[in-house]
Amino acid sequence: MKHLLSAGDLDRDEAVRILDTAEELLGVAQRPIKKLPTLRGRTVVNLFFEDSTRTRISFEAAAKRLSADVINFSAKGSSASKGEGLKDTALTLQAMGADAVVVRHGASGAPHRLAHEAWTKGAVVNAGDGTHEHPTQALLDAFTMRRHLTDDSANGTGADLAGKRVTIVGDVLHSRVARSNALLLHTLGAHVTLVAPPTLLPVGVDTWPVKTSYDLDETLEGTDALMMLRVQGERMNDAYFPSAREYSRRYGLDVARMNRLPDHGIVMHPGPMNRGMEISADVADSGRSVIVEQVTNGVAVRMAVLYLLLGGSQNQNEGTA
Ligand code: NCD
């Protein structure tokens, strides 16, 4: 694995390897001193052209816990706001010796260009591109599901999600999280159902490895993990549904709906949440919600990705030196 651009690039064994590595690394976060020397002397650049708090600090924490040097570049207030494009920014970072570039960009495909046009020699990690993909979010979601839904004492180590039923609800149209999850969960053997109003399902969804439904209520009883998506107001310039109230009534998760999940069913959300819109506050704070855990797991999963991309290539260099 040289880059992580799409959740669809991973085969089952590669994905399980990342999850197993994350399982080992999760222990580091529980120690008083949360640091490993693994990536000492290596440089990770966080290149964020689109606003993000949680994903950027998650990657930053992950890189720092592996002792890498971290450079945070956010487009606001930088030369990108003076019109410098992705290419020149990447060449600048390359000149500074970036070993990995974690990139978030408003344009779908930006990380692929960075990797394939070889504007950087480092490993490229897609941290969210437009409405396209967000592979590390899918990995942390799969990791969280595996810990809760597989009944192995080692938190599912070695296992995939074969036969698990995952329902993803809401603004699929604008969601890179939904696409990456659909691809990865399919690879891991899970059955995915997307639930959304017809206006919020993308054209071509029939080619995704999923089932679709317009009816949340009919899917609840057969769901092991229920993932609520944020309604992405900033990407909507049209009326996709009649009103916020109407959306919540049909597609929002309240306690009554949550109680129809099977006893072991978990509730997930990638954040940031619109409380009262796609998810009610009491569901978000309930015992079935694993939303805070997703954030914790995100650091371990990103550590695993950086470790496998950079640690692995370092070993190869040592081998050939
Ligand atoms: C997600 C994203 O940015 O794609 N959030 C995140 O990574 N923290 C989902 C979202 O914005 O709704």
mmCIF file of C-alpha atoms and ligand atoms in Angstrom:
data_model
loop_
_atom_site.group_PDB
_atom_site.id
_atom_site.type_symbol
_atom_site.label_atom_id
_atom_site.label_comp_id
_atom_site.label_asym_id
_atom_site.label_seq_id
_atom_site.Cartn_x
_atom_site.Cartn_y
_atom_site.Cartn_z
ATOM 1 C CA MET A 1 0.000 0.000 0.000
ATOM 2 C CA LYS A 2 1.643 3.249 -1.155
ATOM 3 C CA HIS A 3 -1.313 5.644 -0.732
ATOM 4 C CA LEU A 4 -4.778 5.503 0.821
ATOM 5 C CA LEU A 5 -7.052 7.247 -1.669
ATOM 6 C CA SER A 6 -10.225 5.168 -1.727
ATOM 7 C CA ALA A 7 -11.782 2.644 0.623
ATOM 8 C CA GLY A 8 -12.296 0.567 -2.523
ATOM 9 C CA ASP A 9 -8.526 0.154 -2.945
ATOM 10 C CA LEU A 10 -8.352 -2.142 0.066
ATOM 11 C CA ASP A 11 -8.969 -5.861 -0.209
ATOM 12 C CA ARG A 12 -10.339 -7.797 2.738
ATOM 13 C CA ASP A 13 -6.962 -8.830 4.141
ATOM 14 C CA GLU A 14 -5.469 -5.335 3.861
ATOM 15 C CA ALA A 15 -8.484 -3.850 5.610
ATOM 16 C CA VAL A 16 -8.385 -6.429 8.413
ATOM 17 C CA ARG A 17 -4.651 -5.797 8.785
ATOM 18 C CA ILE A 18 -5.289 -2.075 9.329
ATOM 19 C CA LEU A 19 -8.035 -2.847 11.875
ATOM 20 C CA ASP A 20 -5.823 -5.348 13.717
ATOM 21 C CA THR A 21 -2.927 -2.875 13.818
ATOM 22 C CA ALA A 22 -5.299 -0.209 15.150
ATOM 23 C CA GLU A 23 -6.419 -2.636 17.846
ATOM 24 C CA GLU A 24 -2.821 -2.939 19.042
ATOM 25 C CA LEU A 25 -2.269 0.810 18.861
ATOM 26 C CA LEU A 26 -5.441 1.652 20.778
ATOM 27 C CA GLY A 27 -3.624 0.467 23.894
ATOM 28 C CA VAL A 28 -1.089 3.277 23.482
ATOM 29 C CA ALA A 29 -3.809 5.869 24.011
ATOM 30 C CA GLN A 30 -4.623 4.296 27.349
ATOM 31 C CA ARG A 31 -1.074 4.652 28.677
ATOM 32 C CA PRO A 32 0.009 7.658 30.750
ATOM 33 C CA ILE A 33 2.702 8.372 28.126
ATOM 34 C CA LYS A 34 0.927 8.120 24.782
ATOM 35 C CA LYS A 35 3.886 7.907 22.479
ATOM 36 C CA LEU A 36 5.781 5.383 20.359
ATOM 37 C CA PRO A 37 9.104 6.137 18.625
ATOM 38 C CA THR A 38 8.063 4.437 15.359
ATOM 39 C CA LEU A 39 7.988 7.442 12.999
ATOM 40 C CA ARG A 40 10.716 9.529 14.610
ATOM 41 C CA GLY A 41 12.389 11.804 12.056
ATOM 42 C CA ARG A 42 9.585 11.490 9.526
ATOM 43 C CA THR A 43 7.407 14.390 8.470
ATOM 44 C CA VAL A 44 3.637 14.277 8.085
ATOM 45 C CA VAL A 45 1.936 17.271 6.487
ATOM 46 C CA ASN A 46 -1.755 17.911 7.097
ATOM 47 C CA LEU A 47 -2.913 19.780 4.025
ATOM 48 C CA PHE A 48 -6.433 21.068 4.654
ATOM 49 C CA PHE A 49 -8.122 23.108 1.940
ATOM 50 C CA GLU A 50 -11.520 22.635 3.554
ATOM 51 C CA ASP A 51 -12.498 23.411 7.148
ATOM 52 C CA SER A 52 -12.265 20.538 9.540
ATOM 53 C CA THR A 53 -11.561 20.313 13.209
ATOM 54 C CA ARG A 54 -11.982 16.746 14.256
ATOM 55 C CA THR A 55 -10.331 15.066 11.298
ATOM 56 C CA ARG A 56 -7.333 17.385 11.361
ATOM 57 C CA ILE A 57 -6.693 17.043 15.083
ATOM 58 C CA SER A 58 -7.232 13.296 14.848
ATOM 59 C CA PHE A 59 -4.514 12.958 12.185
ATOM 60 C CA GLU A 60 -2.309 15.333 14.154
ATOM 61 C CA ALA A 61 -2.689 13.304 17.350
ATOM 62 C CA ALA A 62 -2.063 10.077 15.405
ATOM 63 C CA ALA A 63 1.156 11.341 13.822
ATOM 64 C CA LYS A 64 2.430 12.824 17.090
ATOM 65 C CA ARG A 65 1.769 9.630 19.043
ATOM 66 C CA LEU A 66 4.047 7.886 16.559
ATOM 67 C CA SER A 67 6.689 10.630 17.113
ATOM 68 C CA ALA A 68 6.499 12.069 13.581
ATOM 69 C CA ASP A 69 7.054 15.774 12.978
ATOM 70 C CA VAL A 70 3.746 17.363 12.001
ATOM 71 C CA ILE A 71 3.214 20.399 9.805
ATOM 72 C CA ASN A 72 -0.330 21.726 9.665
ATOM 73 C CA PHE A 73 -1.220 23.637 6.561
ATOM 74 C CA SER A 74 -4.678 25.080 6.334
ATOM 75 C CA ALA A 75 -5.666 26.993 3.250
ATOM 76 C CA LYS A 76 -7.293 29.879 5.084
ATOM 77 C CA GLY A 77 -4.836 32.705 5.599
ATOM 78 C CA SER A 78 -2.208 30.893 3.520
ATOM 79 C CA SER A 79 -1.026 31.443 -0.033
ATOM 80 C CA ALA A 80 -3.835 29.123 -1.178
ATOM 81 C CA SER A 81 -6.190 32.004 -0.398
ATOM 82 C CA LYS A 82 -3.989 34.102 -2.718
ATOM 83 C CA GLY A 83 -4.836 31.656 -5.481
ATOM 84 C CA GLU A 84 -1.966 29.189 -5.221
ATOM 85 C CA GLY A 85 -3.213 25.865 -6.495
ATOM 86 C CA LEU A 86 -2.832 22.340 -5.243
ATOM 87 C CA LYS A 87 0.134 21.661 -7.503
ATOM 88 C CA ASP A 88 2.318 24.508 -6.302
ATOM 89 C CA THR A 89 1.407 23.911 -2.693
ATOM 90 C CA ALA A 90 2.329 20.254 -3.098
ATOM 91 C CA LEU A 91 5.654 21.081 -4.769
ATOM 92 C CA THR A 92 6.482 23.406 -1.877
ATOM 93 C CA LEU A 93 5.733 20.687 0.630
ATOM 94 C CA GLN A 94 7.774 18.219 -1.378
ATOM 95 C CA ALA A 95 10.713 20.615 -1.264
ATOM 96 C CA MET A 96 10.340 20.550 2.536
ATOM 97 C CA GLY A 97 10.611 16.768 2.593
ATOM 98 C CA ALA A 98 7.118 15.540 3.412
ATOM 99 C CA ASP A 99 7.006 11.768 3.906
ATOM 100 C CA ALA A 100 3.213 11.705 4.022
ATOM 101 C CA VAL A 101 0.624 14.223 2.933
ATOM 102 C CA VAL A 102 -2.807 13.999 4.526
ATOM 103 C CA VAL A 103 -5.109 15.962 2.266
ATOM 104 C CA ARG A 104 -8.631 17.286 2.597
ATOM 105 C CA HIS A 105 -9.986 19.193 -0.369
ATOM 106 C CA GLY A 106 -13.349 20.478 -1.536
ATOM 107 C CA ALA A 107 -12.808 18.996 -4.995
ATOM 108 C CA SER A 108 -13.515 15.306 -5.508
ATOM 109 C CA GLY A 109 -10.374 13.639 -6.875
ATOM 110 C CA ALA A 110 -7.807 16.136 -5.511
ATOM 111 C CA PRO A 111 -5.876 13.474 -3.531
ATOM 112 C CA HIS A 112 -5.747 11.241 -6.623
ATOM 113 C CA ARG A 113 -4.187 14.051 -8.652
ATOM 114 C CA LEU A 114 -1.656 14.682 -5.932
ATOM 115 C CA ALA A 115 -0.670 11.013 -5.925
ATOM 116 C CA HIS A 116 -0.859 10.206 -9.626
ATOM 117 C CA GLU A 117 0.785 13.324 -11.018
ATOM 118 C CA ALA A 118 3.579 12.638 -8.533
ATOM 119 C CA TRP A 119 3.566 16.196 -7.182
ATOM 120 C CA THR A 120 4.749 14.693 -3.955
ATOM 121 C CA LYS A 121 6.996 11.695 -3.377
ATOM 122 C CA GLY A 122 5.298 11.022 -0.058
ATOM 123 C CA ALA A 123 2.384 8.762 0.700
ATOM 124 C CA VAL A 124 -0.956 10.473 0.106
ATOM 125 C CA VAL A 125 -3.833 9.889 2.513
ATOM 126 C CA ASN A 126 -7.275 11.075 1.485
ATOM 127 C CA ALA A 127 -8.838 12.831 4.489
ATOM 128 C CA GLY A 128 -12.028 13.708 2.590
ATOM 129 C CA ASP A 129 -12.352 14.931 -0.999
ATOM 130 C CA GLY A 130 -15.510 16.790 -1.974
ATOM 131 C CA THR A 131 -18.508 14.503 -1.908
ATOM 132 C CA HIS A 132 -16.360 11.575 -3.011
ATOM 133 C CA GLU A 133 -14.511 9.600 -0.311
ATOM 134 C CA HIS A 134 -13.262 9.592 3.261
ATOM 135 C CA PRO A 135 -11.531 6.232 3.676
ATOM 136 C CA THR A 136 -10.132 6.667 7.209
ATOM 137 C CA GLN A 137 -13.634 7.501 8.447
ATOM 138 C CA ALA A 138 -14.874 4.219 6.967
ATOM 139 C CA LEU A 139 -12.001 2.362 8.630
ATOM 140 C CA LEU A 140 -12.718 3.868 12.045
ATOM 141 C CA ASP A 141 -16.397 3.077 11.618
ATOM 142 C CA ALA A 142 -15.635 -0.546 10.691
ATOM 143 C CA PHE A 143 -13.232 -0.755 13.626
ATOM 144 C CA THR A 144 -15.917 0.511 16.014
ATOM 145 C CA MET A 145 -18.487 -1.942 14.606
ATOM 146 C CA ARG A 146 -16.086 -4.850 14.900
ATOM 147 C CA ARG A 147 -15.411 -4.079 18.580
ATOM 148 C CA HIS A 148 -19.147 -4.054 19.345
ATOM 149 C CA LEU A 149 -20.638 -6.610 17.018
ATOM 150 C CA THR A 150 -18.169 -9.478 16.959
ATOM 151 C CA ASP A 151 -18.240 -11.482 20.169
ATOM 152 C CA ASP A 152 -14.607 -12.350 20.294
ATOM 153 C CA SER A 153 -12.708 -11.546 23.509
ATOM 154 C CA ALA A 154 -9.933 -9.867 21.484
ATOM 155 C CA ASN A 155 -12.361 -7.244 20.140
ATOM 156 C CA GLY A 156 -12.734 -9.041 16.871
ATOM 157 C CA THR A 157 -9.029 -9.196 15.973
ATOM 158 C CA GLY A 158 -8.610 -11.081 12.701
ATOM 159 C CA ALA A 159 -12.341 -10.953 11.970
ATOM 160 C CA ASP A 160 -14.273 -9.110 9.295
ATOM 161 C CA LEU A 161 -17.932 -8.015 9.473
ATOM 162 C CA ALA A 162 -19.409 -10.941 7.539
ATOM 163 C CA GLY A 163 -23.204 -10.951 7.746
ATOM 164 C CA LYS A 164 -23.511 -7.816 9.885
ATOM 165 C CA ARG A 165 -26.341 -5.495 8.860
ATOM 166 C CA VAL A 166 -25.454 -1.835 8.617
ATOM 167 C CA THR A 167 -27.984 0.887 7.821
ATOM 168 C CA ILE A 168 -26.729 4.315 6.714
ATOM 169 C CA VAL A 169 -29.336 7.051 6.913
ATOM 170 C CA GLY A 170 -29.737 10.528 5.476
ATOM 171 C CA ASP A 171 -27.797 12.814 3.190
ATOM 172 C CA VAL A 172 -26.076 10.142 1.109
ATOM 173 C CA LEU A 173 -25.947 12.482 -1.883
ATOM 174 C CA HIS A 174 -23.393 14.805 -0.303
ATOM 175 C CA SER A 175 -21.652 12.224 1.852
ATOM 176 C CA ARG A 176 -18.144 10.961 1.214
ATOM 177 C CA VAL A 177 -18.567 9.000 4.451
ATOM 178 C CA ALA A 178 -21.435 6.973 2.963
ATOM 179 C CA ARG A 179 -19.568 6.050 -0.215
ATOM 180 C CA SER A 180 -16.386 4.995 1.598
ATOM 181 C CA ASN A 181 -18.403 3.020 4.121
ATOM 182 C CA ALA A 182 -20.425 1.252 1.442
ATOM 183 C CA LEU A 183 -17.243 0.136 -0.334
ATOM 184 C CA LEU A 184 -15.339 -0.954 2.757
ATOM 185 C CA LEU A 185 -18.256 -2.637 4.506
ATOM 186 C CA HIS A 186 -18.988 -4.638 1.360
ATOM 187 C CA THR A 187 -15.341 -5.752 1.232
ATOM 188 C CA LEU A 188 -15.630 -6.822 4.876
ATOM 189 C CA GLY A 189 -18.742 -8.895 4.162
ATOM 190 C CA ALA A 190 -21.405 -6.683 5.753
ATOM 191 C CA HIS A 191 -24.842 -6.041 4.226
ATOM 192 C CA VAL A 192 -25.427 -2.324 3.747
ATOM 193 C CA THR A 193 -28.771 -0.563 3.347
ATOM 194 C CA LEU A 194 -28.912 3.143 2.502
ATOM 195 C CA VAL A 195 -32.017 4.958 3.699
ATOM 196 C CA ALA A 196 -32.761 8.427 2.351
ATOM 197 C CA PRO A 197 -35.421 10.476 0.639
ATOM 198 C CA PRO A 198 -35.174 9.955 -3.139
ATOM 199 C CA THR A 199 -33.727 13.472 -3.571
ATOM 200 C CA LEU A 200 -30.763 12.636 -1.312
ATOM 201 C CA LEU A 201 -29.655 9.447 -3.072
ATOM 202 C CA PRO A 202 -26.978 9.973 -5.739
ATOM 203 C CA VAL A 203 -27.501 9.111 -9.382
ATOM 204 C CA GLY A 204 -25.835 5.754 -10.010
ATOM 205 C CA VAL A 205 -26.416 4.421 -6.498
ATOM 206 C CA ASP A 206 -27.755 1.277 -8.181
ATOM 207 C CA THR A 207 -24.141 0.424 -9.068
ATOM 208 C CA TRP A 208 -23.069 0.542 -5.390
ATOM 209 C CA PRO A 209 -22.906 -2.768 -3.486
ATOM 210 C CA VAL A 210 -25.913 -1.819 -1.304
ATOM 211 C CA LYS A 211 -29.681 -2.000 -0.963
ATOM 212 C CA THR A 212 -31.676 1.212 -0.778
ATOM 213 C CA SER A 213 -34.899 2.162 0.973
ATOM 214 C CA TYR A 214 -36.962 5.311 1.499
ATOM 215 C CA ASP A 215 -38.387 4.013 4.751
ATOM 216 C CA LEU A 216 -36.341 4.157 7.964
ATOM 217 C CA ASP A 217 -38.959 2.425 10.109
ATOM 218 C CA GLU A 218 -38.973 -0.759 8.042
ATOM 219 C CA THR A 219 -35.207 -1.235 8.385
ATOM 220 C CA LEU A 220 -34.715 -0.721 12.141
ATOM 221 C CA GLU A 221 -35.436 -4.217 13.421
ATOM 222 C CA GLY A 222 -32.928 -5.801 11.086
ATOM 223 C CA THR A 223 -30.075 -3.409 11.845
ATOM 224 C CA ASP A 224 -26.937 -4.142 13.880
ATOM 225 C CA ALA A 225 -25.314 -0.741 13.347
ATOM 226 C CA LEU A 226 -27.288 2.389 12.490
ATOM 227 C CA MET A 227 -25.231 5.233 11.074
ATOM 228 C CA MET A 228 -26.845 8.651 10.927
ATOM 229 C CA LEU A 229 -25.346 11.120 8.445
ATOM 230 C CA ARG A 230 -25.167 14.854 8.901
ATOM 231 C CA VAL A 231 -27.489 16.892 6.716
ATOM 232 C CA GLN A 232 -24.818 18.873 4.832
ATOM 233 C CA GLY A 233 -26.452 22.287 4.575
ATOM 234 C CA GLU A 234 -23.257 23.870 3.224
ATOM 235 C CA ARG A 235 -23.364 21.676 0.104
ATOM 236 C CA MET A 236 -27.045 22.294 -0.621
ATOM 237 C CA ASN A 237 -28.115 25.151 -2.801
ATOM 238 C CA ASP A 238 -31.607 23.834 -3.444
ATOM 239 C CA ALA A 239 -34.528 22.460 -1.508
ATOM 240 C CA TYR A 240 -33.898 18.734 -1.126
ATOM 241 C CA PHE A 241 -36.716 18.278 1.376
ATOM 242 C CA PRO A 242 -39.758 20.360 2.388
ATOM 243 C CA SER A 243 -38.562 21.472 5.841
ATOM 244 C CA ALA A 244 -36.208 20.511 8.653
ATOM 245 C CA ARG A 245 -39.188 19.367 10.674
ATOM 246 C CA GLU A 246 -40.455 17.127 7.919
ATOM 247 C CA TYR A 247 -36.964 15.672 7.431
ATOM 248 C CA SER A 248 -36.659 14.838 11.162
ATOM 249 C CA ARG A 249 -40.085 13.312 11.251
ATOM 250 C CA ARG A 250 -39.281 10.850 8.476
ATOM 251 C CA TYR A 251 -35.515 10.358 8.691
ATOM 252 C CA GLY A 252 -34.457 11.620 12.119
ATOM 253 C CA LEU A 253 -33.516 9.209 14.896
ATOM 254 C CA ASP A 254 -35.416 9.735 18.148
ATOM 255 C CA VAL A 255 -35.667 7.472 21.196
ATOM 256 C CA ALA A 256 -38.811 5.700 19.986
ATOM 257 C CA ARG A 257 -37.076 4.651 16.777
ATOM 258 C CA MET A 258 -33.849 3.771 18.557
ATOM 259 C CA ASN A 259 -35.757 1.419 20.866
ATOM 260 C CA ARG A 260 -36.794 -0.653 17.864
ATOM 261 C CA LEU A 261 -33.209 -1.668 17.146
ATOM 262 C CA PRO A 262 -32.197 -5.129 18.365
ATOM 263 C CA ASP A 263 -30.724 -5.157 21.904
ATOM 264 C CA HIS A 264 -27.140 -5.240 20.655
ATOM 265 C CA GLY A 265 -27.737 -2.489 18.042
ATOM 266 C CA ILE A 266 -25.441 0.543 18.112
ATOM 267 C CA VAL A 267 -25.937 4.129 16.947
ATOM 268 C CA MET A 268 -23.160 5.939 15.072
ATOM 269 C CA HIS A 269 -22.543 9.389 13.589
ATOM 270 C CA PRO A 270 -19.351 10.698 11.942
ATOM 271 C CA GLY A 271 -19.807 14.175 13.436
ATOM 272 C CA PRO A 272 -20.324 17.023 13.512
ATOM 273 C CA MET A 273 -23.959 16.352 14.530
ATOM 274 C CA ASN A 274 -26.989 18.536 13.940
ATOM 275 C CA ARG A 275 -28.716 17.650 17.206
ATOM 276 C CA GLY A 276 -32.470 17.805 16.752
ATOM 277 C CA MET A 277 -32.203 17.331 12.986
ATOM 278 C CA GLU A 278 -30.893 13.891 11.974
ATOM 279 C CA ILE A 279 -30.422 12.733 15.578
ATOM 280 C CA SER A 280 -32.105 13.805 18.812
ATOM 281 C CA ALA A 281 -29.957 14.928 21.739
ATOM 282 C CA ASP A 282 -31.101 12.083 23.993
ATOM 283 C CA VAL A 283 -30.185 9.476 21.365
ATOM 284 C CA ALA A 284 -26.761 11.074 20.852
ATOM 285 C CA ASP A 285 -26.101 10.893 24.602
ATOM 286 C CA SER A 286 -27.674 7.470 25.165
ATOM 287 C CA GLY A 287 -25.987 4.222 26.131
ATOM 288 C CA ARG A 288 -26.351 2.859 22.604
ATOM 289 C CA SER A 289 -24.501 5.755 21.070
ATOM 290 C CA VAL A 290 -20.851 4.993 20.252
ATOM 291 C CA ILE A 291 -20.237 8.450 18.782
ATOM 292 C CA VAL A 292 -17.590 9.531 21.287
ATOM 293 C CA GLU A 293 -15.873 6.174 20.943
ATOM 294 C CA GLN A 294 -15.698 6.687 17.168
ATOM 295 C CA VAL A 295 -13.565 9.767 17.829
ATOM 296 C CA THR A 296 -11.201 7.854 20.133
ATOM 297 C CA ASN A 297 -10.959 4.990 17.668
ATOM 298 C CA GLY A 298 -10.239 7.436 14.860
ATOM 299 C CA VAL A 299 -6.852 8.259 16.342
ATOM 300 C CA ALA A 300 -5.859 4.588 16.615
ATOM 301 C CA VAL A 301 -7.012 3.833 13.066
ATOM 302 C CA ARG A 302 -5.094 6.825 11.654
ATOM 303 C CA MET A 303 -2.021 5.745 13.604
ATOM 304 C CA ALA A 304 -2.344 2.330 11.963
ATOM 305 C CA VAL A 305 -2.669 3.851 8.479
ATOM 306 C CA LEU A 306 0.368 6.126 8.940
ATOM 307 C CA TYR A 307 2.341 3.295 10.488
ATOM 308 C CA LEU A 308 1.605 0.876 7.650
ATOM 309 C CA LEU A 309 2.246 3.482 4.942
ATOM 310 C CA LEU A 310 5.418 4.965 6.428
ATOM 311 C CA GLY A 311 6.782 2.325 8.737
ATOM 312 C CA GLY A 312 6.492 -0.235 5.960
ATOM 313 C CA SER A 313 8.291 1.854 3.359
ATOM 314 C CA GLN A 314 11.038 2.725 5.823
ATOM 315 C CA ASN A 315 11.711 -0.950 6.401
ATOM 316 C CA GLN A 316 11.914 -1.492 2.655
ATOM 317 C CA ASN A 317 14.481 1.290 2.365
ATOM 318 C CA GLU A 318 16.520 -0.212 5.135
ATOM 319 C CA GLY A 319 16.325 -3.562 3.403
ATOM 320 C CA THR A 320 17.685 -2.234 0.130
ATOM 321 C CA ALA A 321 20.320 0.086 1.631
HETATM 322 C C1 NCD B 1 -17.411 14.106 7.876
HETATM 323 C C2 NCD B 1 -16.794 14.779 6.667
HETATM 324 O O1 NCD B 1 -16.164 15.817 6.797
HETATM 325 O O2 NCD B 1 -16.935 14.211 5.610
HETATM 326 N N1 NCD B 1 -16.949 14.661 9.074
HETATM 327 C C3 NCD B 1 -15.706 14.491 9.512
HETATM 328 O O3 NCD B 1 -14.849 13.902 8.863
HETATM 329 N N2 NCD B 1 -15.440 14.967 10.734
HETATM 330 C C4 NCD B 1 -18.874 14.084 7.813
HETATM 331 C C5 NCD B 1 -19.598 15.380 7.770
HETATM 332 O O4 NCD B 1 -19.024 16.442 7.555
HETATM 333 O O5 NCD B 1 -20.831 15.342 7.911
#
